[in-house]
Amino acid sequence: MKLLFVIFLYFSFCSFLGWLIETSFRTIKDKKFVNSGFLYGPFVPIYGFAAIFIFLLDTFSYNLFLPARLIIFILIPTIIEYLTSFLFEKILNLRLWDYSDQRFNLHGRICLKFSIIWIFLVLADIFIVQKFIIVILNKLPISFLQISSTILFIYFTIDLFFTVKVYQNFILIIDKLKSFEFNKETNPKDIFINNPILLKLKDIFRPISAFPHLLVYVQDNIYNIFNILQDAVGNNIKSKSESVLNYLNDNEFSEIIKDIINNSEYQKLKTIHHHEHSIYNHSLHVAWLSYKIGKYIDKYTKIRIVDLTRGALLHDFFLYNWRKEKPPSGKLHAFEHPKEALKNAQCNFYPISKIEKDIILKHMWPLNLIPPRYIETLIVVIVDKLIASKELIIEYHNNNKIKRNKKKS
């Protein structure tokens, strides 16, 4: 029994170590905190399973020639990675990662580049981690091992249950978006009544954050729902330049925003790259679509159009290059930039209404835990995520195209 507890705790430790490695890599690469891995908690089980298989094989094949053992150990994580990808694709119909753009890949599930990285991790596991951690665990009293294993097992069970639920919702939401129907005669109140799964729309963001390749999976559906919404409110945007200039054709919209877009500080957003283009263009796009949707919904329930539009335009009014710089507070951009945007808005466009403040501070919901207080905020939250998702997809494909062209040249 003690051996079983030791193995399980070793699995948990290596899963946590794998989470630290992947999360650190992704956080440094993306310049923002990224919670890597399938589970909600700080564990990536593929590392734990690889470590356990290596430990057991090392124990039962000790008399085998050392080079042969090392070759087997090195192959184990690559095989587990391939099988994990295969099982997810078969069970959930999702491909969480794809190495098709990497040289020397097998079905896009594994590739030589990451197999080489696995070699170094396996060697570190065999000669450092395994010897150090196993020795410590063996010295601990069995009562401690038993209690710790029980707590961790319960935690893993709960985490796995809720994680699987999120990925199931992810699939159901995407399927619903595929068949989504919306027109000018549709009452907005009926959308969530007839499609209750859309109330869990936030569940699509956790999988995409952990596995960016899923952006490819939702690409057609995001474009679909985005274009349906634009068509429904009479806003057929066909190009980037048109999306930026379309507001000139609407006197009311132009009047609401003119003091903001003519402000010298706000003009600085034109120089700060966001995803597909500048923060200025992104914010104007969010404000324009929010305005059009607000005007449409106003037929059914009162919408404060001015507050909605101005709040949407000011939601990203931070004046630093988030890809290269941290916020003045030194904290993470994702959590801090709404506060910076509000501070800049209050300095330049005082007074800021309660609705505008709520929009600016909560446009990243559900990343911030406090939900939107007003329907205007909820509109901006949805529109901002739709437009940002579309921009991310375009940027993702453009970057891949550039990489492929460089490899060809």
CSV table of N, CA and C in Angstrom, one decimal, residues 229-310:
chain,number,residue,atom,x,y,z
A,229,LEU,N,-24.8,38.5,-36.6
A,229,LEU,CA,-25.1,39.6,-35.7
A,229,LEU,C,-25.0,40.9,-36.5
A,230,GLN,N,-24.0,41.1,-37.3
A,230,GLN,CA,-23.8,42.3,-38.1
A,230,GLN,C,-24.9,42.4,-39.1
A,231,ASP,N,-25.3,41.3,-39.8
A,231,ASP,CA,-26.4,41.4,-40.7
A,231,ASP,C,-27.7,41.7,-40.1
A,232,ALA,N,-27.9,41.2,-38.8
A,232,ALA,CA,-29.2,41.4,-38.1
A,232,ALA,C,-29.4,42.8,-37.7
A,233,VAL,N,-28.3,43.5,-37.5
A,233,VAL,CA,-28.4,45.0,-37.1
A,233,VAL,C,-28.1,45.9,-38.2
A,234,GLY,N,-28.0,45.3,-39.4
A,234,GLY,CA,-27.8,46.2,-40.6
A,234,GLY,C,-26.4,46.7,-40.7
A,235,ASN,N,-25.4,45.9,-40.4
A,235,ASN,CA,-24.0,46.4,-40.4
A,235,ASN,C,-23.2,45.4,-41.1
A,236,ASN,N,-23.2,45.5,-42.4
A,236,ASN,CA,-22.5,44.5,-43.3
A,236,ASN,C,-21.1,45.0,-43.5
A,237,ILE,N,-20.2,44.6,-42.6
A,237,ILE,CA,-18.8,45.0,-42.7
A,237,ILE,C,-18.0,44.1,-43.6
A,238,LYS,N,-17.4,44.6,-44.6
A,238,LYS,CA,-16.7,43.7,-45.6
A,238,LYS,C,-15.2,43.9,-45.6
A,239,SER,N,-14.7,44.9,-45.0
A,239,SER,CA,-13.2,45.1,-45.0
A,239,SER,C,-12.9,45.9,-43.7
A,240,LYS,N,-11.6,45.8,-43.4
A,240,LYS,CA,-11.1,46.6,-42.2
A,240,LYS,C,-11.3,48.1,-42.4
A,241,SER,N,-11.0,48.6,-43.6
A,241,SER,CA,-11.1,50.0,-43.8
A,241,SER,C,-12.5,50.5,-43.7
A,242,GLU,N,-13.4,49.6,-44.2
A,242,GLU,CA,-14.9,50.0,-44.1
A,242,GLU,C,-15.3,49.9,-42.6
A,243,SER,N,-14.8,49.0,-41.9
A,243,SER,CA,-15.2,48.8,-40.5
A,243,SER,C,-14.8,50.1,-39.7
A,244,VAL,N,-13.7,50.7,-40.0
A,244,VAL,CA,-13.2,51.8,-39.3
A,244,VAL,C,-13.9,53.1,-39.7
A,245,LEU,N,-14.3,53.2,-41.0
A,245,LEU,CA,-14.9,54.4,-41.5
A,245,LEU,C,-16.4,54.4,-41.5
A,246,ASN,N,-17.1,53.3,-41.3
A,246,ASN,CA,-18.5,53.1,-41.4
A,246,ASN,C,-19.3,54.1,-40.5
A,247,TYR,N,-18.7,54.4,-39.3
A,247,TYR,CA,-19.4,55.3,-38.4
A,247,TYR,C,-19.7,56.7,-39.0
A,248,LEU,N,-18.9,57.1,-40.0
A,248,LEU,CA,-19.1,58.4,-40.6
A,248,LEU,C,-20.5,58.6,-41.2
A,249,ASN,N,-21.1,57.4,-41.6
A,249,ASN,CA,-22.4,57.4,-42.2
A,249,ASN,C,-23.5,57.5,-41.2
A,250,ASP,N,-23.2,57.5,-39.9
A,250,ASP,CA,-24.2,57.5,-38.8
A,250,ASP,C,-24.0,58.8,-38.0
A,251,ASN,N,-24.8,59.8,-38.2
A,251,ASN,CA,-24.6,61.1,-37.5
A,251,ASN,C,-24.7,61.0,-36.0
A,252,GLU,N,-25.6,60.1,-35.5
A,252,GLU,CA,-25.8,60.0,-34.1
A,252,GLU,C,-24.5,59.4,-33.4
A,253,PHE,N,-24.0,58.3,-34.0
A,253,PHE,CA,-22.8,57.6,-33.5
A,253,PHE,C,-21.6,58.6,-33.6
A,254,SER,N,-21.5,59.3,-34.7
A,254,SER,CA,-20.4,60.2,-34.9
A,254,SER,C,-20.4,61.3,-33.8
A,255,GLU,N,-21.6,61.8,-33.5
A,255,GLU,CA,-21.8,62.9,-32.5
A,255,GLU,C,-21.4,62.4,-31.1
A,256,ILE,N,-21.8,61.1,-30.8
A,256,ILE,CA,-21.5,60.6,-29.5
A,256,ILE,C,-20.0,60.4,-29.2
A,257,ILE,N,-19.2,60.1,-30.2
A,257,ILE,CA,-17.8,59.7,-30.0
A,257,ILE,C,-16.8,60.8,-30.4
A,258,LYS,N,-17.3,61.9,-31.1
A,258,LYS,CA,-16.3,62.8,-31.7
A,258,LYS,C,-15.3,63.4,-30.7
A,259,ASP,N,-15.8,63.7,-29.5
A,259,ASP,CA,-14.8,64.3,-28.6
A,259,ASP,C,-13.8,63.3,-28.1
A,260,ILE,N,-14.1,62.0,-28.1
A,260,ILE,CA,-13.2,61.0,-27.7
A,260,ILE,C,-12.1,60.8,-28.8
A,261,ILE,N,-12.6,60.5,-30.0
A,261,ILE,CA,-11.6,60.2,-31.1
A,261,ILE,C,-10.8,61.3,-31.5
A,262,ASN,N,-11.2,62.6,-31.2
A,262,ASN,CA,-10.4,63.7,-31.5
A,262,ASN,C,-9.4,64.1,-30.4
A,263,ASN,N,-9.5,63.4,-29.3
A,263,ASN,CA,-8.7,63.7,-28.1
A,263,ASN,C,-7.2,63.3,-28.5
A,264,SER,N,-6.2,64.1,-28.2
A,264,SER,CA,-4.8,63.8,-28.5
A,264,SER,C,-4.3,62.6,-27.8
A,265,GLU,N,-4.7,62.3,-26.5
A,265,GLU,CA,-4.3,61.2,-25.8
A,265,GLU,C,-4.9,59.9,-26.4
A,266,TYR,N,-6.2,60.0,-26.8
A,266,TYR,CA,-6.9,58.8,-27.3
A,266,TYR,C,-6.3,58.5,-28.7
A,267,GLN,N,-5.8,59.5,-29.4
A,267,GLN,CA,-5.2,59.2,-30.7
A,267,GLN,C,-4.0,58.4,-30.6
A,268,LYS,N,-3.3,58.4,-29.5
A,268,LYS,CA,-2.1,57.5,-29.3
A,268,LYS,C,-2.4,56.0,-29.4
A,269,LEU,N,-3.7,55.6,-29.3
A,269,LEU,CA,-4.0,54.2,-29.4
A,269,LEU,C,-3.8,53.7,-30.8
A,270,LYS,N,-3.7,54.6,-31.8
A,270,LYS,CA,-3.4,54.2,-33.2
A,270,LYS,C,-2.0,53.6,-33.3
A,271,THR,N,-1.1,54.0,-32.4
A,271,THR,CA,0.3,53.5,-32.5
A,271,THR,C,0.5,52.2,-31.7
A,272,ILE,N,-0.5,51.7,-31.0
A,272,ILE,CA,-0.4,50.5,-30.2
A,272,ILE,C,-1.0,49.3,-30.9
A,273,HIS,N,-0.3,48.3,-31.2
A,273,HIS,CA,-0.8,47.1,-31.9
A,273,HIS,C,-1.6,46.3,-30.9
A,274,HIS,N,-2.7,45.8,-31.4
A,274,HIS,CA,-3.6,44.9,-30.6
A,274,HIS,C,-3.5,43.5,-31.1
A,275,HIS,N,-4.3,43.1,-32.0
A,275,HIS,CA,-4.3,41.7,-32.6
A,275,HIS,C,-4.1,41.9,-34.1
A,276,GLU,N,-5.2,42.1,-34.7
A,276,GLU,CA,-5.1,42.2,-36.2
A,276,GLU,C,-4.6,43.6,-36.6
A,277,HIS,N,-5.0,44.6,-35.8
A,277,HIS,CA,-4.5,46.0,-36.1
A,277,HIS,C,-4.3,46.8,-34.8
A,278,SER,N,-4.7,48.1,-34.7
A,278,SER,CA,-4.4,48.9,-33.6
A,278,SER,C,-5.5,48.8,-32.5
A,279,ILE,N,-5.2,49.2,-31.3
A,279,ILE,CA,-6.2,49.3,-30.2
A,279,ILE,C,-7.3,50.3,-30.6
A,280,TYR,N,-6.9,51.4,-31.3
A,280,TYR,CA,-7.8,52.4,-31.8
A,280,TYR,C,-8.9,51.8,-32.7
A,281,ASN,N,-8.5,51.0,-33.7
A,281,ASN,CA,-9.4,50.4,-34.6
A,281,ASN,C,-10.3,49.4,-33.9
A,282,HIS,N,-9.6,48.6,-33.0
A,282,HIS,CA,-10.3,47.6,-32.3
A,282,HIS,C,-11.5,48.2,-31.4
A,283,SER,N,-11.1,49.3,-30.7
A,283,SER,CA,-12.1,49.9,-29.8
A,283,SER,C,-13.2,50.5,-30.6
A,284,LEU,N,-12.9,51.1,-31.8
A,284,LEU,CA,-13.9,51.8,-32.6
A,284,LEU,C,-14.8,50.7,-33.2
A,285,HIS,N,-14.3,49.6,-33.5
A,285,HIS,CA,-15.1,48.5,-34.0
A,285,HIS,C,-16.0,47.9,-33.0
A,286,VAL,N,-15.5,47.8,-31.7
A,286,VAL,CA,-16.4,47.3,-30.6
A,286,VAL,C,-17.5,48.3,-30.3
A,287,ALA,N,-17.1,49.6,-30.3
A,287,ALA,CA,-18.1,50.6,-30.1
A,287,ALA,C,-19.2,50.7,-31.1
A,288,TRP,N,-18.8,50.5,-32.4
A,288,TRP,CA,-19.7,50.6,-33.5
A,288,TRP,C,-20.7,49.5,-33.5
A,289,LEU,N,-20.2,48.2,-33.3
A,289,LEU,CA,-21.1,47.1,-33.3
A,289,LEU,C,-22.0,47.1,-32.0
A,290,SER,N,-21.4,47.5,-30.9
A,290,SER,CA,-22.2,47.6,-29.6
A,290,SER,C,-23.3,48.6,-29.8
A,291,TYR,N,-23.0,49.8,-30.4
A,291,TYR,CA,-24.0,50.8,-30.7
A,291,TYR,C,-25.1,50.3,-31.6
A,292,LYS,N,-24.8,49.5,-32.6
A,292,LYS,CA,-25.8,49.0,-33.5
A,292,LYS,C,-26.7,48.0,-32.8
A,293,ILE,N,-26.1,47.1,-32.0
A,293,ILE,CA,-26.9,46.1,-31.3
A,293,ILE,C,-27.7,46.8,-30.2
A,294,GLY,N,-27.2,47.8,-29.6
A,294,GLY,CA,-27.9,48.5,-28.6
A,294,GLY,C,-29.1,49.2,-29.1
A,295,LYS,N,-29.0,49.8,-30.3
A,295,LYS,CA,-30.1,50.4,-31.0
A,295,LYS,C,-31.2,49.4,-31.3
A,296,TYR,N,-30.8,48.2,-31.7
A,296,TYR,CA,-31.7,47.2,-32.0
A,296,TYR,C,-32.5,46.7,-30.8
A,297,ILE,N,-31.7,46.4,-29.7
A,297,ILE,CA,-32.3,45.9,-28.5
A,297,ILE,C,-33.2,47.0,-27.8
A,298,ASP,N,-32.9,48.2,-28.1
A,298,ASP,CA,-33.6,49.3,-27.5
A,298,ASP,C,-35.1,49.3,-27.8
A,299,LYS,N,-35.5,48.6,-28.9
A,299,LYS,CA,-36.9,48.4,-29.3
A,299,LYS,C,-37.6,47.6,-28.3
A,300,TYR,N,-36.9,46.7,-27.5
A,300,TYR,CA,-37.5,45.8,-26.6
A,300,TYR,C,-37.3,46.2,-25.1
A,301,THR,N,-36.2,46.7,-24.8
A,301,THR,CA,-35.9,47.2,-23.4
A,301,THR,C,-35.0,48.4,-23.5
A,302,LYS,N,-35.1,49.3,-22.6
A,302,LYS,CA,-34.4,50.6,-22.6
A,302,LYS,C,-32.9,50.4,-22.5
A,303,ILE,N,-32.2,50.9,-23.5
A,303,ILE,CA,-30.7,50.9,-23.5
A,303,ILE,C,-30.2,52.3,-23.5
A,304,ARG,N,-29.2,52.6,-22.6
A,304,ARG,CA,-28.6,53.9,-22.6
A,304,ARG,C,-27.5,53.9,-23.7
A,305,ILE,N,-27.9,54.4,-24.8
A,305,ILE,CA,-27.1,54.3,-26.0
A,305,ILE,C,-25.8,55.1,-25.9
A,306,VAL,N,-25.9,56.3,-25.3
A,306,VAL,CA,-24.7,57.1,-25.2
A,306,VAL,C,-23.6,56.4,-24.2
A,307,ASP,N,-24.1,56.0,-23.1
A,307,ASP,CA,-23.2,55.3,-22.1
A,307,ASP,C,-22.6,54.0,-22.7
A,308,LEU,N,-23.5,53.3,-23.4
A,308,LEU,CA,-23.0,52.0,-24.0
A,308,LEU,C,-21.9,52.3,-25.0
A,309,THR,N,-22.1,53.3,-25.9
A,309,THR,CA,-21.2,53.6,-27.0
A,309,THR,C,-19.9,54.1,-26.5
A,310,ARG,N,-20.0,55.1,-25.5
A,310,ARG,CA,-18.7,55.7,-25.0
A,310,ARG,C,-18.0,54.7,-24.1
